[in-house]
Tab-separated table of C-alpha atoms and ligand atoms in Angstrom:
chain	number	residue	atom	x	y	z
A	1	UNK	CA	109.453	96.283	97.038
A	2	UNK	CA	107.245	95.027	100.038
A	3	UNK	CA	109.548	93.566	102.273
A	4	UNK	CA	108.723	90.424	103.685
A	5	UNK	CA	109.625	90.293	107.230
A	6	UNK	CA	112.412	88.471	108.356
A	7	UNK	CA	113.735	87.550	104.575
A	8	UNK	CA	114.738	89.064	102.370
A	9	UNK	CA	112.142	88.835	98.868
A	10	UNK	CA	113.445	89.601	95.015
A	11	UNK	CA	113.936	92.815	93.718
A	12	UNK	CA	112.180	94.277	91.387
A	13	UNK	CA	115.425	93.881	88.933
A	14	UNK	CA	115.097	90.504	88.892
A	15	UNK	CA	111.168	89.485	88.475
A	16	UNK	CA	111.002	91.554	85.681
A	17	UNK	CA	113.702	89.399	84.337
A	18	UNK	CA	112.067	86.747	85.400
A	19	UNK	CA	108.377	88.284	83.654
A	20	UNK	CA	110.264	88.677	80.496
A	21	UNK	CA	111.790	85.132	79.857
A	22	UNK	CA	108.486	83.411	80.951
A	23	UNK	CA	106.722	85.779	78.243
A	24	UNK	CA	109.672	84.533	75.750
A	25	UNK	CA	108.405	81.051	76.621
A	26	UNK	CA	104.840	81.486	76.669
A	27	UNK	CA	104.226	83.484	73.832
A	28	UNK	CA	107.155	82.880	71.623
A	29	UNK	CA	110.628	83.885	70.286
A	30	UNK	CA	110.486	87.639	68.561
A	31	UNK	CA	111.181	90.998	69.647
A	32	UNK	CA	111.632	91.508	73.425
A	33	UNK	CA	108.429	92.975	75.338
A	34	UNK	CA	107.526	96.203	76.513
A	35	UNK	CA	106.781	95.764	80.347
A	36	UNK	CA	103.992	98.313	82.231
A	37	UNK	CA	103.348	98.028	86.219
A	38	UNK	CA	100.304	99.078	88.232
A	39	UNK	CA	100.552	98.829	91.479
A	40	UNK	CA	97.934	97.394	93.831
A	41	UNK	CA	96.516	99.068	97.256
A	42	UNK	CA	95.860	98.674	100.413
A	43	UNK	CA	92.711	101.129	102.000
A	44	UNK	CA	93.171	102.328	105.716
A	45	UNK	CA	89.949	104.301	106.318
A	46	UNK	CA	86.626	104.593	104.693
A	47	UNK	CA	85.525	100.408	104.790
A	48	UNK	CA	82.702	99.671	102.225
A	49	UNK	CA	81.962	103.516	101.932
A	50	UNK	CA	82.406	103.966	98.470
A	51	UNK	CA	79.669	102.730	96.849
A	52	UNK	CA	77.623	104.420	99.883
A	53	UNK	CA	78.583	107.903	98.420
A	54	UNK	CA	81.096	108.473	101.419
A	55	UNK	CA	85.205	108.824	101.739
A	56	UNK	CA	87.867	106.740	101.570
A	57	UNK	CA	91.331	106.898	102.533
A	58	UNK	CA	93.449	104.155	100.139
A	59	UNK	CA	97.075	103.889	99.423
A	60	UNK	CA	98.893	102.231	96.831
A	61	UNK	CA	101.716	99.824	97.587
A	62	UNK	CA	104.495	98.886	96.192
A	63	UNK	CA	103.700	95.177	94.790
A	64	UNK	CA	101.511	95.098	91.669
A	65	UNK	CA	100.802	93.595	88.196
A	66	UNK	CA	103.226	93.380	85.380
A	67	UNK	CA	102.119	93.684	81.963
A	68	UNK	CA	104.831	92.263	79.694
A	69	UNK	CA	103.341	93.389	75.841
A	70	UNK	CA	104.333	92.716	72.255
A	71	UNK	CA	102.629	94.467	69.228
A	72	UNK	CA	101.658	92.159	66.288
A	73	UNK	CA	101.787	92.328	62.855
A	74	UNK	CA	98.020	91.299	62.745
A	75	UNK	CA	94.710	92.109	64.136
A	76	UNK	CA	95.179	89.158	66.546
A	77	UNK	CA	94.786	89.346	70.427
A	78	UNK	CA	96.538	86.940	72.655
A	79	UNK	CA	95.829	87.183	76.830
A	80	UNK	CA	98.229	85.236	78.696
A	81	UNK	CA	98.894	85.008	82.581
A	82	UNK	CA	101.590	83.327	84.658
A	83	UNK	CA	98.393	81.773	86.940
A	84	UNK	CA	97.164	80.162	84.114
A	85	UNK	CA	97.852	77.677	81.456
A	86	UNK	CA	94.741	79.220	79.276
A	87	UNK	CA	96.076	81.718	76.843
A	88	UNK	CA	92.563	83.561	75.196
A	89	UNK	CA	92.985	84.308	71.488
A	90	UNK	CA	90.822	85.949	69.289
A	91	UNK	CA	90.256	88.969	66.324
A	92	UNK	CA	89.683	91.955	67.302
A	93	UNK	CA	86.861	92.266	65.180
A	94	UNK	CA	85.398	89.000	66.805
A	95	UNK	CA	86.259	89.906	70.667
A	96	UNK	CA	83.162	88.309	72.872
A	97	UNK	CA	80.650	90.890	73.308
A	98	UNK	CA	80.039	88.992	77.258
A	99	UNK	CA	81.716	87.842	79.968
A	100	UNK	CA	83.626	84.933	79.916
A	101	UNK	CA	83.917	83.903	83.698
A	102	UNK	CA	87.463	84.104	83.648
A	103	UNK	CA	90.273	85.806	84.709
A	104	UNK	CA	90.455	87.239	80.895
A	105	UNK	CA	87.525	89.427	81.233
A	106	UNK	CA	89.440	92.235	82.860
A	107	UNK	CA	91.600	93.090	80.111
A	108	UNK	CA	89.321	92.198	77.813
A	109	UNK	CA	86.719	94.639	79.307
A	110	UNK	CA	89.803	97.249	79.427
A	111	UNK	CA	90.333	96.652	75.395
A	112	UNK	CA	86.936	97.282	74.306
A	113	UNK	CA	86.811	100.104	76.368
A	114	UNK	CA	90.115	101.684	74.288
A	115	UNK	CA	89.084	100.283	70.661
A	116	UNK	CA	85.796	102.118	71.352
A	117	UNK	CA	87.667	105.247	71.893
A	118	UNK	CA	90.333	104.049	68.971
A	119	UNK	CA	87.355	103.931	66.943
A	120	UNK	CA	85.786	107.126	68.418
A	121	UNK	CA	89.075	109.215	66.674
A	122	UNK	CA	88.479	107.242	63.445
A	123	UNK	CA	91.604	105.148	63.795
A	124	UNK	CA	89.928	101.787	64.002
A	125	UNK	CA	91.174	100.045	60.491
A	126	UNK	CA	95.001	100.753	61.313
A	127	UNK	CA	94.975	99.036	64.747
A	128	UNK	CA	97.063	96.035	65.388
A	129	UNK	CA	96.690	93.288	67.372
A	130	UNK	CA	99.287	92.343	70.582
A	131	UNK	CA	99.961	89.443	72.861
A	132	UNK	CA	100.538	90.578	76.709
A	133	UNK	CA	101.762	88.140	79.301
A	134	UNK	CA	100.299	88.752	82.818
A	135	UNK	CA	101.848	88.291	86.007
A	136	UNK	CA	103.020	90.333	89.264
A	137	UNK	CA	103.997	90.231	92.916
A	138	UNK	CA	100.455	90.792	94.230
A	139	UNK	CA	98.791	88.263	95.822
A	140	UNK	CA	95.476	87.349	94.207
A	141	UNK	CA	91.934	87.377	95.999
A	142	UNK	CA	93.519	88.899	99.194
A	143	UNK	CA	92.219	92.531	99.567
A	144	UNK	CA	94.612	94.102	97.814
A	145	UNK	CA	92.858	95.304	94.259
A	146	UNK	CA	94.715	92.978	91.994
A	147	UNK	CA	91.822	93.439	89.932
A	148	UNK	CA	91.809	97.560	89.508
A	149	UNK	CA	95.643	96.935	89.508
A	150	UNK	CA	95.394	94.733	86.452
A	151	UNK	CA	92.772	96.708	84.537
A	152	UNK	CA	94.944	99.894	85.310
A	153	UNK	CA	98.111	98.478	83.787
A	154	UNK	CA	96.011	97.124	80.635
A	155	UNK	CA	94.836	100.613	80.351
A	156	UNK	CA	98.100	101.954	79.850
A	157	UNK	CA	99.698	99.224	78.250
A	158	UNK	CA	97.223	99.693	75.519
A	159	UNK	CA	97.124	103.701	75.314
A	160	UNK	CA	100.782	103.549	74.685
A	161	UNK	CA	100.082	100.449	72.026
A	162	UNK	CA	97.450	102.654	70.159
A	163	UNK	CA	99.131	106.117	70.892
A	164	UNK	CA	95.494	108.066	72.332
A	165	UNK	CA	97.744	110.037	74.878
A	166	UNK	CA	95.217	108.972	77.997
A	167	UNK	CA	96.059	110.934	81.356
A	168	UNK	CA	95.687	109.063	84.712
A	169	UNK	CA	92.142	109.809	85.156
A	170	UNK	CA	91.484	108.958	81.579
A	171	UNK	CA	93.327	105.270	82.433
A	172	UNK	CA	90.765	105.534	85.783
A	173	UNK	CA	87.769	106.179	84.122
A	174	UNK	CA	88.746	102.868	81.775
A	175	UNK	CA	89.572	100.361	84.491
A	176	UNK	CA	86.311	101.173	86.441
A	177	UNK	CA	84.252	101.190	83.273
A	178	UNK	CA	85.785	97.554	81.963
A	179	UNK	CA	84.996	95.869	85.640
A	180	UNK	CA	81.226	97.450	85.851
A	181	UNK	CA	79.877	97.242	82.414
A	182	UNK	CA	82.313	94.554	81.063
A	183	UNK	CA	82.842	92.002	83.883
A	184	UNK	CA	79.711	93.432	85.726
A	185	UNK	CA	80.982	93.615	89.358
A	186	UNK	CA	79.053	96.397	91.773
A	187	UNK	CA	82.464	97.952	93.002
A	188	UNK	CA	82.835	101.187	93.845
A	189	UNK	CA	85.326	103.879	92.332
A	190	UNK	CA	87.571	103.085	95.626
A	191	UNK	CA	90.384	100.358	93.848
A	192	UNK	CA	91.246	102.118	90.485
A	193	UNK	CA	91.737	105.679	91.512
A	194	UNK	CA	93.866	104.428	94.376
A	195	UNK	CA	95.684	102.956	91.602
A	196	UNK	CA	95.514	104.955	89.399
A	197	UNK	CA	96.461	108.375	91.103
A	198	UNK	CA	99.007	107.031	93.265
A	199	UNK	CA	101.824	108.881	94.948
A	200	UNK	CA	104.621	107.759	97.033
A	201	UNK	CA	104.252	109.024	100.883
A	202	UNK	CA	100.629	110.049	100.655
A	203	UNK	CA	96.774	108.346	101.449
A	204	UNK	CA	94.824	109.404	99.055
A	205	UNK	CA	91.462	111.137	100.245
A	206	UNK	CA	88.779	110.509	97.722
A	207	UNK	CA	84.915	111.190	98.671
A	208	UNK	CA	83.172	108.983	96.450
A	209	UNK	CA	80.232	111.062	95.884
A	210	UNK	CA	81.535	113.350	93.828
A	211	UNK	CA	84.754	111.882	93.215
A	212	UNK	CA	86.824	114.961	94.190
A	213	UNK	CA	90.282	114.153	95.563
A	214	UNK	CA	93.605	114.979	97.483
A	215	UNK	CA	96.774	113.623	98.217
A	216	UNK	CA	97.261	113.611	101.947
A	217	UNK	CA	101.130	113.158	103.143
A	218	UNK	CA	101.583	110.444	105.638
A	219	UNK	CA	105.071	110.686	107.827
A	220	UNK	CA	106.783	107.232	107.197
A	221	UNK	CA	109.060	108.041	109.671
A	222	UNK	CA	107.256	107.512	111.999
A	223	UNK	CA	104.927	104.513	111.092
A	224	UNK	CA	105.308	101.591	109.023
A	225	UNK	CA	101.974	100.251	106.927
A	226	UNK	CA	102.034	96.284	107.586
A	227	UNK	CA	99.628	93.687	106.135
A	228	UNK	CA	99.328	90.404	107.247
A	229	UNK	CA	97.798	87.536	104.826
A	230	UNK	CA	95.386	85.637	106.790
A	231	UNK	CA	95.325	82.975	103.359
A	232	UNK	CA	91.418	82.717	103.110
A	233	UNK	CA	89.733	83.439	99.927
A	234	UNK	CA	86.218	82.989	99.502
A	235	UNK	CA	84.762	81.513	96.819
A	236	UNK	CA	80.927	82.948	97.610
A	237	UNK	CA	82.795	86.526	98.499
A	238	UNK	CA	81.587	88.074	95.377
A	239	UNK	CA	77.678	87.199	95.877
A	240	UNK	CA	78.075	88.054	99.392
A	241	UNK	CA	79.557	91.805	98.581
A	242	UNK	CA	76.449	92.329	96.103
A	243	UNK	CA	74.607	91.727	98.625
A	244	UNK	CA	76.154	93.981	101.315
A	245	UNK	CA	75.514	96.732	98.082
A	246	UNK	CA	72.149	95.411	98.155
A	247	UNK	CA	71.368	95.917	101.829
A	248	UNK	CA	73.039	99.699	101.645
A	249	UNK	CA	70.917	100.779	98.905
A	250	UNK	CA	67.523	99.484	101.098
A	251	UNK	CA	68.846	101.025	104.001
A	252	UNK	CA	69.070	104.343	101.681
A	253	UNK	CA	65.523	103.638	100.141
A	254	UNK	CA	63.792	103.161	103.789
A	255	UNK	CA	65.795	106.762	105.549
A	256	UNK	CA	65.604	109.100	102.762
A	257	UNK	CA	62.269	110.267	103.346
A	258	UNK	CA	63.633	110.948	106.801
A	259	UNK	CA	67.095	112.685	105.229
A	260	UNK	CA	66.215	116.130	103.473
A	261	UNK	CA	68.528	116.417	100.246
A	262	UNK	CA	69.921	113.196	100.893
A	263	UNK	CA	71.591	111.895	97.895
A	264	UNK	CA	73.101	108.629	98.946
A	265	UNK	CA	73.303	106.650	102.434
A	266	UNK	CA	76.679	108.936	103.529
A	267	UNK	CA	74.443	111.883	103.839
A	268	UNK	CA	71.721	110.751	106.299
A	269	UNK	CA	72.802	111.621	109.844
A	270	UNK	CA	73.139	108.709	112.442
A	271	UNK	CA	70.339	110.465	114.504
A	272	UNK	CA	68.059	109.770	111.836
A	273	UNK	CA	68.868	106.008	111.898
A	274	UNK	CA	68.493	106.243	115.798
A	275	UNK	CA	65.177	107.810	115.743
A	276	UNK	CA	64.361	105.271	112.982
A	277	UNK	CA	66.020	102.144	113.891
A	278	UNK	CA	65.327	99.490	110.890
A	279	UNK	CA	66.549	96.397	112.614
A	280	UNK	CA	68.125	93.112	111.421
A	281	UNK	CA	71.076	93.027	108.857
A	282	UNK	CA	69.771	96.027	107.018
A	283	UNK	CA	69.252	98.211	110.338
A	284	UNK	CA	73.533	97.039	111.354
A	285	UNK	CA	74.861	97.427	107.621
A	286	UNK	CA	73.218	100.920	107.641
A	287	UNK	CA	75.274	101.711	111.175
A	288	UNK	CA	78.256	100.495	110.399
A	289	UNK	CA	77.823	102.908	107.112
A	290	UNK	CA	77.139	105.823	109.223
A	291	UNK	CA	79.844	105.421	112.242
A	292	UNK	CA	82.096	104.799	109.350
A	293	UNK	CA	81.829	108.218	107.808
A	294	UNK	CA	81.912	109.766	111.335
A	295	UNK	CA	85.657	107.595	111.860
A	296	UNK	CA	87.153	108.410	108.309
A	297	UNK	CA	86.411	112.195	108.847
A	298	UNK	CA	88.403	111.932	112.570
A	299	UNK	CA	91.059	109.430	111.033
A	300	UNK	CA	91.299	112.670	108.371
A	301	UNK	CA	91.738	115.128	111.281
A	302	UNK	CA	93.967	113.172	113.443
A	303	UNK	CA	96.186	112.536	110.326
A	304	UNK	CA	96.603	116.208	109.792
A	305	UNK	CA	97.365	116.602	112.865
A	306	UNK	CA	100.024	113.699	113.407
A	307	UNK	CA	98.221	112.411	116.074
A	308	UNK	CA	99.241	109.013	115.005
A	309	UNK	CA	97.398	107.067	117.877
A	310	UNK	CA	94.232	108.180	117.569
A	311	UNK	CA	94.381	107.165	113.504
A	312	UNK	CA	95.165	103.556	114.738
A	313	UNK	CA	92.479	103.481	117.332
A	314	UNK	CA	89.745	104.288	114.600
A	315	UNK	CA	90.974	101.507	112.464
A	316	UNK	CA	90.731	98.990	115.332
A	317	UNK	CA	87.214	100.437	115.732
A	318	UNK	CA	86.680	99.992	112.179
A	319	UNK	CA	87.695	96.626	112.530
A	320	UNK	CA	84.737	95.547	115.477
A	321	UNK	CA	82.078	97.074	113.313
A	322	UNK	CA	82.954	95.293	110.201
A	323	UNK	CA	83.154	92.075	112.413
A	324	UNK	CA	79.719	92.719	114.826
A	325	UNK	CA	77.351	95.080	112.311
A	326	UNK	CA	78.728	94.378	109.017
A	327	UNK	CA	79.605	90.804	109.554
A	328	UNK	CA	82.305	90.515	106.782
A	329	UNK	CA	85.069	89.023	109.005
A	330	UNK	CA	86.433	85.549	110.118
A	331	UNK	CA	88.204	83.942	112.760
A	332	UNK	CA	91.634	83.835	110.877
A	333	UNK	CA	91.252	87.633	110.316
A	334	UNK	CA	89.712	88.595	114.108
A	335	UNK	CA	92.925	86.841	115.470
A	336	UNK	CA	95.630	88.812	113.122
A	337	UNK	CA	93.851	92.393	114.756
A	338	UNK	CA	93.459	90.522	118.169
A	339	UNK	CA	97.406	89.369	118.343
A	340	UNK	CA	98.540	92.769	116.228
A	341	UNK	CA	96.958	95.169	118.747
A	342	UNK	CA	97.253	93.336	122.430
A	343	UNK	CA	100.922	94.573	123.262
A	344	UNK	CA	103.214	96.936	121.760
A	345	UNK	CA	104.485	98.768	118.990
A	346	UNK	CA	100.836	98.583	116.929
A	347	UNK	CA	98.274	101.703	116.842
A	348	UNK	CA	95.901	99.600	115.298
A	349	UNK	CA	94.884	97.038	113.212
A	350	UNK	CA	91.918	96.163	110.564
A	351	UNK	CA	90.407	93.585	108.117
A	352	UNK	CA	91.271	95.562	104.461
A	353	UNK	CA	89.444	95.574	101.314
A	354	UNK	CA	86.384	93.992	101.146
A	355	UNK	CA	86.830	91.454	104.111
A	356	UNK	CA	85.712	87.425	103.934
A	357	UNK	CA	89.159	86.904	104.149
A	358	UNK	CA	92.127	88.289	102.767
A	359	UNK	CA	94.251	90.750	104.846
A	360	UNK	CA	94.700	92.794	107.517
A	361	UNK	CA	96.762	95.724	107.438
A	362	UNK	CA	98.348	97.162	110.682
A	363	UNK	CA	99.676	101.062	110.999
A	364	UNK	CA	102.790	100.164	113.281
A	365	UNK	CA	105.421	102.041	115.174
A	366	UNK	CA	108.617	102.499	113.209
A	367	UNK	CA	111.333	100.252	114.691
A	368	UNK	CA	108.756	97.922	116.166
A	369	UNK	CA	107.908	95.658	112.481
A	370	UNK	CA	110.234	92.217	113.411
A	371	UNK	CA	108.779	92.100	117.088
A	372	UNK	CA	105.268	92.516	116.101
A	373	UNK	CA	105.561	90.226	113.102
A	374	UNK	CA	106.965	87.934	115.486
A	375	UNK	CA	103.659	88.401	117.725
A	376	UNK	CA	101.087	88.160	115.503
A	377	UNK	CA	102.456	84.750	113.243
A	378	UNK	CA	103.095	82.841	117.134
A	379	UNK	CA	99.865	83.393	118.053
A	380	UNK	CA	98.460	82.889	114.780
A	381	UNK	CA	100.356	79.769	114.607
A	382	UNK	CA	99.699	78.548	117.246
A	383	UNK	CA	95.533	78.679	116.690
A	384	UNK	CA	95.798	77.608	113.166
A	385	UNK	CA	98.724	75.637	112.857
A	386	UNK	CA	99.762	78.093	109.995
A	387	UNK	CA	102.457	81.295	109.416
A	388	UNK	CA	100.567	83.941	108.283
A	389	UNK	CA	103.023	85.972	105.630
A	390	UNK	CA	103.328	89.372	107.103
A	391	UNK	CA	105.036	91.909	104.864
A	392	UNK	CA	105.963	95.861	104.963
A	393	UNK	CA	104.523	97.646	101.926
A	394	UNK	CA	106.611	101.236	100.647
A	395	UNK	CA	103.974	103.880	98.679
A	396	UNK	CA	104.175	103.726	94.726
A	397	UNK	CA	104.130	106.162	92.068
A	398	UNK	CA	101.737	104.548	90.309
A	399	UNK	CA	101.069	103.219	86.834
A	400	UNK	CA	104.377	103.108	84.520
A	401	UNK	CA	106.207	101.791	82.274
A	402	UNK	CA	109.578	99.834	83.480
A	403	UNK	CA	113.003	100.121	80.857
A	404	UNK	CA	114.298	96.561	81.119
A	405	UNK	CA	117.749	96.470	80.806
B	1	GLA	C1	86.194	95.897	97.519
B	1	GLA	C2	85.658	96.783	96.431
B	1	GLA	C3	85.898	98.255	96.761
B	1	GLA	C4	85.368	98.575	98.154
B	1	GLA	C5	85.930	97.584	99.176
B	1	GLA	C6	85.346	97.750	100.572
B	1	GLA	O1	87.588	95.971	97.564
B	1	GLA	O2	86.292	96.484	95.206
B	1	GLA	O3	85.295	99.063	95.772
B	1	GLA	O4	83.963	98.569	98.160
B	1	GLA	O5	85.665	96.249	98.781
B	1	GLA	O6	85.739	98.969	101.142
């Protein structure tokens, strides 16, 4: 489990127990559920590269989303969630065909993504319906994917429910394909194949443009991933990533004719950009894209080559450029890498996920976690009045399902 510092949290044991009463309660005496997990993750390199075509460097963590799931005799669907007092019901020949603005629409994007395929083998009039009860240790809004890590564990919840035999990739493909044609977000592949292809004691290395991968070991021996919660959560976050997507793709449309072959903003060079500067937002959204690609390529070098420092110094950099060109952090979150780097035991320090808030995750010197927890929540304190929750996240094996005793 992620550890939070300085107390000890629940195991894993015993929220599942928890997961599985409050499904009892919510959706009704019967048989006992079947519980999945997906975990969430937390991305160290590669900041708003992957819908510009370029590499990211994700891993998942050891907090996630539980799925606790009961078949049905009928064709009925029930969607449930421990955040919400809402529980969406409905055939599944009548499912909504849009978006509902809520929470639901993941796993609802996730099951008409899997009764197309149900239908696809010819298997449609034998389905049954289910009732699922959604909950999990991952904090929501903060950076973290609980969004992939919900559609994952839906995915696989389902495939097991229906029998199709889906492999990771095929539980991948789903999640992305629910959350861009479904809920219609922009993302890019980044969240569900850090999910989905997750392996304890590794990054993953995934270059988004053509979404060839590797498992990269990282030496936990030696370094500790922490991530501290700076509690904002944006309301206007999701208009204001579409419109960082926005800006990328202009930047693309104005330097390609300058790019030979280019296929997406990772492949023009940054001497292109500074022979043709394009100024304002558009002109410092297209730099940070381009230093970006430069820093995860050296964070993938120095990595290899256990030079440990140097990793942490290109995610501090990362940090200023997403602050001064891509202008996606705050003051809660500038403080957390301000207070995590000035002094010891940190190699660096950066806003995660898509930034407005959320968290910031810090690649720290084994042995050094309590002191520089201690650091960075007195000097966040003392600015804002506020502990920040700073935890310790372990690697995951990624989507499964958990025996309950
Ligand atoms: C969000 C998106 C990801 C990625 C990050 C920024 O988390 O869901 O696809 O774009 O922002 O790196």
């Amino acid at each position: 489990m992620g550890v939070p510092l300085g107390k000890e949290g629940p195991g894993l044991e015993d929220l599942l127990a928890d997961h599985e009463r409050a499904f009892l309660e919510r959706l009704g005496p019967g048989p006992r559920p079947r519980i999945f997990f997906a975990p969430g993750r937390v991305n160290l390199f590669g900041a708003h590269l992957d819908y510009n075509g370029g590499p990211v460097m994700p891993t998942a963590i050891d907090r996630g989303t539980f799925v606790a799931f009961r078949p049905r005799p009928d064709r009925v669907v029930r969607l449930a969630s421990t955040l919400d007092d809402e529980t969406f019901e409905a055939d599944l020949e009548s499912l909504p065909s849009r978006p509902q603005g809520r929470w639901f629409d993941y796993p609802l994007g996730v099951l008409r993504e899997l009764r197309a395929r149900v239908a696809e083998r010819g298997r449609a009039a034998g389905v049954r319906g289910w009732e699922v009860l959604f909950g999990g240790n991952l904090p929501i809004g903060a950076g973290l994917s609980s969004s992939a890590s919900m559609c994952v564990a839906t995915a696989h919840a389902l495939d097991a429910h229906w029998g199709l035999g889906m492999d990771p990739m095929g539980l991948v493909e789903c999640a992305l394909h629910a959350e861009r044609a479904f809920v219609g977000v922009q993302c890019g592949i980044m969240d569900p194949y850090a999910v989905g292809l997750a392996r304890p004691n590794h990054l993953l290395w995934l270059d988004c443009k053509d979404a060839s991968w590797a498992h990269l070991p990282i030496d936990f021996e030696r370094v500790s991933i922490g991530v501290a919660d700076s509690g904002v959560r944006r309301e206007l976050a999701q208009g204001e990533f579409n419109r960082r997507v926005q800006e990328c793709a202009q930047a693309f449309a104005r330097l390609r004719g300058y790019a030979d072959g280019a296929e997406c903003l990772r492949d023009v060079e940054l001497d292109v950009l500074d022979a043709h500067p394009l100024g304002g937002d558009v002109g410092r959204r297209a730099r940070h894209v381009l230093t970006e690609v430069g820093r995860a390529f050296a964070a993938r070098d120095a990595l290899r080559s256990g030079d440990v420092a140097r990793m942490g110094a290109l995610m501090t950099e990362t940090h200023a450029s997403l602050r001064d060109l891509y202008d996606v952090s705050c003051p809660e979150l500038d403080l957390l890498v301000d207070a995590a780097v000035d002094g010891e035991g940190v190699y660096g320090a950066r806003l995660t996920g898509a930034g407005f808030g959320g968290c910031v995750v810090m690649l720290i010197e084994r042995g050094a976690e309590e002191s520089v927890a201690g650091r960075v929540g007195e000097r966040f304190a003392a600015r804002f009045g506020r502990r920040p929750p700073i935890e310790l996240f372990g690697g995951d094996e990624g989507p499964r399902e958990i025996p309950i005793r």
